[in-house]
PDB file of C-alpha atoms in Angstrom:
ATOM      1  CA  UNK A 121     -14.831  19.486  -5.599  1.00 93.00           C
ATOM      2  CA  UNK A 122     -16.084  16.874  -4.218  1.00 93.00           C
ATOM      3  CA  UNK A 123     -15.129  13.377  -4.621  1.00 94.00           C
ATOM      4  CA  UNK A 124     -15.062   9.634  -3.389  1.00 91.00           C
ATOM      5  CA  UNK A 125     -11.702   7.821  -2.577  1.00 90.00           C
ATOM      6  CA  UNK A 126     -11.005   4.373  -4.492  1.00 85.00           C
ATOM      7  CA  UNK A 127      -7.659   3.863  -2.537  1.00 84.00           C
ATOM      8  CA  UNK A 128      -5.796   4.849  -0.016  1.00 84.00           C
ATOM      9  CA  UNK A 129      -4.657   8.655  -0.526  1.00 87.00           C
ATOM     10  CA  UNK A 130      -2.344   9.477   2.489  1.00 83.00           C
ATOM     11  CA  UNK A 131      -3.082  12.297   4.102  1.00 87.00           C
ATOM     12  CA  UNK A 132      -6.415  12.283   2.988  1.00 91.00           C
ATOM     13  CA  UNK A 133      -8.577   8.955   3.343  1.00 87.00           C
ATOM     14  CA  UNK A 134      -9.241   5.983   2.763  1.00 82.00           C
ATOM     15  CA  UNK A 135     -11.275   3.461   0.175  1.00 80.00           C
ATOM     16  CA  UNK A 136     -15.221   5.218   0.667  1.00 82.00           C
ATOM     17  CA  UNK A 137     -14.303   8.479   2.118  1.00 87.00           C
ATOM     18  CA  UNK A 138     -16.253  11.295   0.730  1.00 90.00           C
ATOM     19  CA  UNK A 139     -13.936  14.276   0.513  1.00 93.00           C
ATOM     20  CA  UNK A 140     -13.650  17.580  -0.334  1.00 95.00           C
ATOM     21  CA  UNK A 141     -10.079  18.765  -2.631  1.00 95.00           C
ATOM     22  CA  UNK A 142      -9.367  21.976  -4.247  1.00 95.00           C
ATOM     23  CA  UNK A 143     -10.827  21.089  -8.517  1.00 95.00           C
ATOM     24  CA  UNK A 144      -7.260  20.869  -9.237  1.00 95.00           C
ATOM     25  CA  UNK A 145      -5.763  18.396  -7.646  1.00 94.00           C
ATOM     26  CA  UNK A 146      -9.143  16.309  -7.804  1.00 94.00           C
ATOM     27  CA  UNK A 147      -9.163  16.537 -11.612  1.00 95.00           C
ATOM     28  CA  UNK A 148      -5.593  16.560 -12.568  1.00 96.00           C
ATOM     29  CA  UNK A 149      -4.392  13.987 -10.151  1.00 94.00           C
ATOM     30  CA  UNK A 150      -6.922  12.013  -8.445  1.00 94.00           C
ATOM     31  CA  UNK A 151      -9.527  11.471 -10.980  1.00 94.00           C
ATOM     32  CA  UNK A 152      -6.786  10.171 -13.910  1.00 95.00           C
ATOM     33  CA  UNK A 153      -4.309   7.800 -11.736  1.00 93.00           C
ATOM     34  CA  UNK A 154      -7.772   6.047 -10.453  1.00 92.00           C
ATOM     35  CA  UNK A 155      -7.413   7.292  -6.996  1.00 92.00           C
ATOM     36  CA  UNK A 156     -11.256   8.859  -6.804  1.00 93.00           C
ATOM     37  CA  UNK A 157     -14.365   9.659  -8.557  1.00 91.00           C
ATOM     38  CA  UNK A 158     -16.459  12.300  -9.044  1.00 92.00           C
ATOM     39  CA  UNK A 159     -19.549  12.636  -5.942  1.00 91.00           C
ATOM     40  CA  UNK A 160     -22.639  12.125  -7.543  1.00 90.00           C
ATOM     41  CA  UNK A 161     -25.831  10.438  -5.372  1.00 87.00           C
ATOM     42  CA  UNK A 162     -25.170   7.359  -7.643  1.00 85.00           C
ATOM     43  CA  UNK A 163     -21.817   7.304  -6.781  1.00 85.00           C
ATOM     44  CA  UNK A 164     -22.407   7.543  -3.492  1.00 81.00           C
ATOM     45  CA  UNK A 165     -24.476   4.130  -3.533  1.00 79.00           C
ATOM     46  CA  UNK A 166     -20.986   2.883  -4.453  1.00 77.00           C
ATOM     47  CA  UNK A 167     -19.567   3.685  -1.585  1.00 81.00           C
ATOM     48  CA  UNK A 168     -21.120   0.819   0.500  1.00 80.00           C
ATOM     49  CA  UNK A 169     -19.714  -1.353  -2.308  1.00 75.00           C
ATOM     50  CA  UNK A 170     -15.889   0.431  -1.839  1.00 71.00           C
ATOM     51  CA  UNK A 171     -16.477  -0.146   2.219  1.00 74.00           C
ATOM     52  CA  UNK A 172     -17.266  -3.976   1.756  1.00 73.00           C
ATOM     53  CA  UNK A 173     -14.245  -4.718  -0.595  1.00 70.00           C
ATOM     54  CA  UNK A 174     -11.969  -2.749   1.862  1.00 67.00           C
ATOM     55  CA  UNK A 175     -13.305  -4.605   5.002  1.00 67.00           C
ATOM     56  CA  UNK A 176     -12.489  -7.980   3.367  1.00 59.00           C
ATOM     57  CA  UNK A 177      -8.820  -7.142   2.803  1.00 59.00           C
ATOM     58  CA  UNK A 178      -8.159  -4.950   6.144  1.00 60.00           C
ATOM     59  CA  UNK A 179      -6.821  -6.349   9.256  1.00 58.00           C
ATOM     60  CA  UNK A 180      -9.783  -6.830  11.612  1.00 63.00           C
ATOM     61  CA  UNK A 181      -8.138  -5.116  14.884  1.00 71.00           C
ATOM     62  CA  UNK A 182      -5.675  -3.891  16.996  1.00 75.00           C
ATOM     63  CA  UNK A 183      -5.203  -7.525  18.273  1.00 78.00           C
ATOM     64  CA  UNK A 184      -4.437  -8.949  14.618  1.00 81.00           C
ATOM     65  CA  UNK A 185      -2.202  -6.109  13.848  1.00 82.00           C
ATOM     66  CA  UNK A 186      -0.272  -7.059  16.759  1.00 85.00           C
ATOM     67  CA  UNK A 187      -0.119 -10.569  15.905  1.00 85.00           C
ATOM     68  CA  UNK A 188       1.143  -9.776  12.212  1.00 85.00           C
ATOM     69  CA  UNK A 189       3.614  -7.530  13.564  1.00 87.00           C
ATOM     70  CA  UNK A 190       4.905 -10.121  15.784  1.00 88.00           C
ATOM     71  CA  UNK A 191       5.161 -12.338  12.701  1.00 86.00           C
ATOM     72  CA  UNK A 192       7.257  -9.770  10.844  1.00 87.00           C
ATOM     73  CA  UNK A 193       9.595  -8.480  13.259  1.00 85.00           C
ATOM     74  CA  UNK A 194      10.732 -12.641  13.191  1.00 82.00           C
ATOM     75  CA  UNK A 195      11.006 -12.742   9.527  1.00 87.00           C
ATOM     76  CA  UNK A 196      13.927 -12.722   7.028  1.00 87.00           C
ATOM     77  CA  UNK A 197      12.938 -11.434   3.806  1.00 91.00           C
ATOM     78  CA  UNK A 198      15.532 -12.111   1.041  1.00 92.00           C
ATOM     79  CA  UNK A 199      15.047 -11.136  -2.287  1.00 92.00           C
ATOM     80  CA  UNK A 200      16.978 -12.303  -5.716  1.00 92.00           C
ATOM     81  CA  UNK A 201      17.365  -9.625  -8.278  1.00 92.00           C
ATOM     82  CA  UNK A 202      19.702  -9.193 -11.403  1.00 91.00           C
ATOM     83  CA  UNK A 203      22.051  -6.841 -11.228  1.00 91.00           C
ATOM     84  CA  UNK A 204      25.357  -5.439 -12.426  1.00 89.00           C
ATOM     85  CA  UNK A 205      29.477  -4.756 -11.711  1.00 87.00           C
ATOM     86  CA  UNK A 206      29.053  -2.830  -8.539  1.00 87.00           C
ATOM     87  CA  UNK A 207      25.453  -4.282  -7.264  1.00 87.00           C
ATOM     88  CA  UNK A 208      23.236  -1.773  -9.362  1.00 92.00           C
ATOM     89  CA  UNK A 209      20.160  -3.455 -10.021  1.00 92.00           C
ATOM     90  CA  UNK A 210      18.340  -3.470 -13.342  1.00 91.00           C
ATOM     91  CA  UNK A 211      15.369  -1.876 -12.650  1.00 90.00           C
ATOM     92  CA  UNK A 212      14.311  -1.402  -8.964  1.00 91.00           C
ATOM     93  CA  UNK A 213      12.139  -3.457  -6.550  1.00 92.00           C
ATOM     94  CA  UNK A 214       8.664  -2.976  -5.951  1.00 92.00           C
ATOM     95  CA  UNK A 215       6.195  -3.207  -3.736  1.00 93.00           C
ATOM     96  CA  UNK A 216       4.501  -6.582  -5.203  1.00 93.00           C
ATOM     97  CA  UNK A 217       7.893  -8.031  -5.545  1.00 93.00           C
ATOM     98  CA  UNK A 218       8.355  -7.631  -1.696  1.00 93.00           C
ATOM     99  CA  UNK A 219       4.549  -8.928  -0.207  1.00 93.00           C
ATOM    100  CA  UNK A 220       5.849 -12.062  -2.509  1.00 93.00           C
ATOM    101  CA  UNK A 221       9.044 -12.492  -0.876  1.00 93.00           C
ATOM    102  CA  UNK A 222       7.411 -12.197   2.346  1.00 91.00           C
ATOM    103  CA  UNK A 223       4.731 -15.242   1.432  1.00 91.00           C
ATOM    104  CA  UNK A 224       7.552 -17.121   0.306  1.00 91.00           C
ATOM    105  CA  UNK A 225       9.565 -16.521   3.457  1.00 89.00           C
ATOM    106  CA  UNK A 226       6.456 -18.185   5.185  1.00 88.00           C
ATOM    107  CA  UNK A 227       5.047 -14.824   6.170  1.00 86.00           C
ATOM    108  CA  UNK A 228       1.414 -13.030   6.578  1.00 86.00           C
ATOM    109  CA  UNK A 229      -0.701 -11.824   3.232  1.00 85.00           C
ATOM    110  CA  UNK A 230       0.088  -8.404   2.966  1.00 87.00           C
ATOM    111  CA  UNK A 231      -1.230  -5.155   0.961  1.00 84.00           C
ATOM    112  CA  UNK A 232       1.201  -4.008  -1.392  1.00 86.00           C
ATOM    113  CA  UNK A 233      -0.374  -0.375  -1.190  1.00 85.00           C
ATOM    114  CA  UNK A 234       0.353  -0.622   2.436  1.00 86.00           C
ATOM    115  CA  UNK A 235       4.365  -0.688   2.152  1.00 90.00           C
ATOM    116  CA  UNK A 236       6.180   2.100   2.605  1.00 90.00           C
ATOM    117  CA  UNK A 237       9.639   1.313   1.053  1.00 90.00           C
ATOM    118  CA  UNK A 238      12.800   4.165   2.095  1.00 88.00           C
ATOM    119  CA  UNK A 239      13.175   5.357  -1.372  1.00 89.00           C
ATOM    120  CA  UNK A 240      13.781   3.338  -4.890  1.00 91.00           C
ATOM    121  CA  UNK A 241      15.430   0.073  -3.968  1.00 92.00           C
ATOM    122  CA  UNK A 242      17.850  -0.177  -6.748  1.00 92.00           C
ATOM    123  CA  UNK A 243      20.978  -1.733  -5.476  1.00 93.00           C
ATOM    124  CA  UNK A 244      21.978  -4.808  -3.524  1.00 93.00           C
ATOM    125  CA  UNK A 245      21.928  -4.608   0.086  1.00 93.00           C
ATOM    126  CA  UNK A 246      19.821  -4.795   3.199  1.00 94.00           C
ATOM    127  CA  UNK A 247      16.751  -2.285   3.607  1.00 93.00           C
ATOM    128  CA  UNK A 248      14.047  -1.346   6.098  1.00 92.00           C
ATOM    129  CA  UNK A 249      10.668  -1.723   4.992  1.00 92.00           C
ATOM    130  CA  UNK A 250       7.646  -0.809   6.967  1.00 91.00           C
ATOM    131  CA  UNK A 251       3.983  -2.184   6.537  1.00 90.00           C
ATOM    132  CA  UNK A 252       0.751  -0.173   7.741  1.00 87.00           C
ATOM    133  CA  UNK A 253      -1.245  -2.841   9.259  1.00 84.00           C
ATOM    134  CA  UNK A 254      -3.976  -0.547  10.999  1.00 80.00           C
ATOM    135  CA  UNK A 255      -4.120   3.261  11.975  1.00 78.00           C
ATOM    136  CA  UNK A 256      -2.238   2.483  15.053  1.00 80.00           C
ATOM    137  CA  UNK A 257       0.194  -0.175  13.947  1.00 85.00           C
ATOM    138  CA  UNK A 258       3.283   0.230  11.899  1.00 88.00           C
ATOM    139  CA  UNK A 259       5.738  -2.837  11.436  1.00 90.00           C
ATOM    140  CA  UNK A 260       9.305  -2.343  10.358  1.00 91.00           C
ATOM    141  CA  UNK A 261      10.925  -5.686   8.831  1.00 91.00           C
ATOM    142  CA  UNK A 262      14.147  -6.059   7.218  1.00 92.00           C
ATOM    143  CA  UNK A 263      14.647  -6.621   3.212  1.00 93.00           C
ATOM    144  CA  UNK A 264      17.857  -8.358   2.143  1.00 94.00           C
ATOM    145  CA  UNK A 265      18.395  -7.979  -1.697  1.00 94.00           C
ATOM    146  CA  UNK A 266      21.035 -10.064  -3.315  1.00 93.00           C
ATOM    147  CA  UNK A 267      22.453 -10.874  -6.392  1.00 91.00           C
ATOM    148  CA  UNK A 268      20.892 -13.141  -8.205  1.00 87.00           C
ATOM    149  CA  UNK A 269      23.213 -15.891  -9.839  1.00 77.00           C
TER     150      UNK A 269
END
């Protein structure tokens, strides 16, 4: 089957790609969660549409990857969160939640799709999150998450 990528699918592409899957996986899990569509020749007209969008969000370069790397590593994150006896959040913390602690911390405009969080961050404590700013550039920065009063 083939299809074209809407986001980021690791291990497979990104946002334009045209890509062949087995018909399973393409119609049972890529075409419902809004990950692809279906490769027609008008859909592929889209693609230069998909390419634009993504340009104007990615990091340029190696260079500016660098740079917001450098601007992480520096940075401490510190999120409030309500939680219970014990520090057992309610709920967990996502991705959003974090790029918005990092703006508020004073740091670089992230891509929440781009964070790679170590598991469901449901209780307090401190966490390493990593951010992948370009194909050749992963930043690590540390997450605090405290109780909320």
């Amino acid at each position: 089957m083939k299809i074209i990528l809407t986001q980021e699918v690791s291990g497979l592409g990104t946002p334009g790609d045209i890509v062949e899957v087995k018909n399973g996986y393409g119609r049972n899990y890529l075409l419902p969660q809004g990950f692809a569509i279906q490769w027609t020749k008008g859909a592929e007209k889209q693609v230069v549409v998909i390419k634009r969008a993504r340009e104007a969000r990615e990091i340029r370069d190696l260079g500016q990857a660098t740079e917001v790397k450098g601007q992480l590593s520096g940075l401490k994150v510190t999120l409030n969160a309500r939680s219970g006896n014990g520090g057992r959040l309610f709920g967990s913390i996502t991705p959003a939640e974090i790029v918005d602690a990092v703006k508020a911390a004073g740091g670089p405009a992230l891509d929440r799709r781009r964070l790679e969080l170590p598991g469901h961050i449901k209780t307090t404590g401190s966490y390493n999150v990593s951010v992948k700013l370009h194909p050749e550039v992963t930043a690590t920065f540390p997450v605090n998450v405290v109780a909320a009063k």
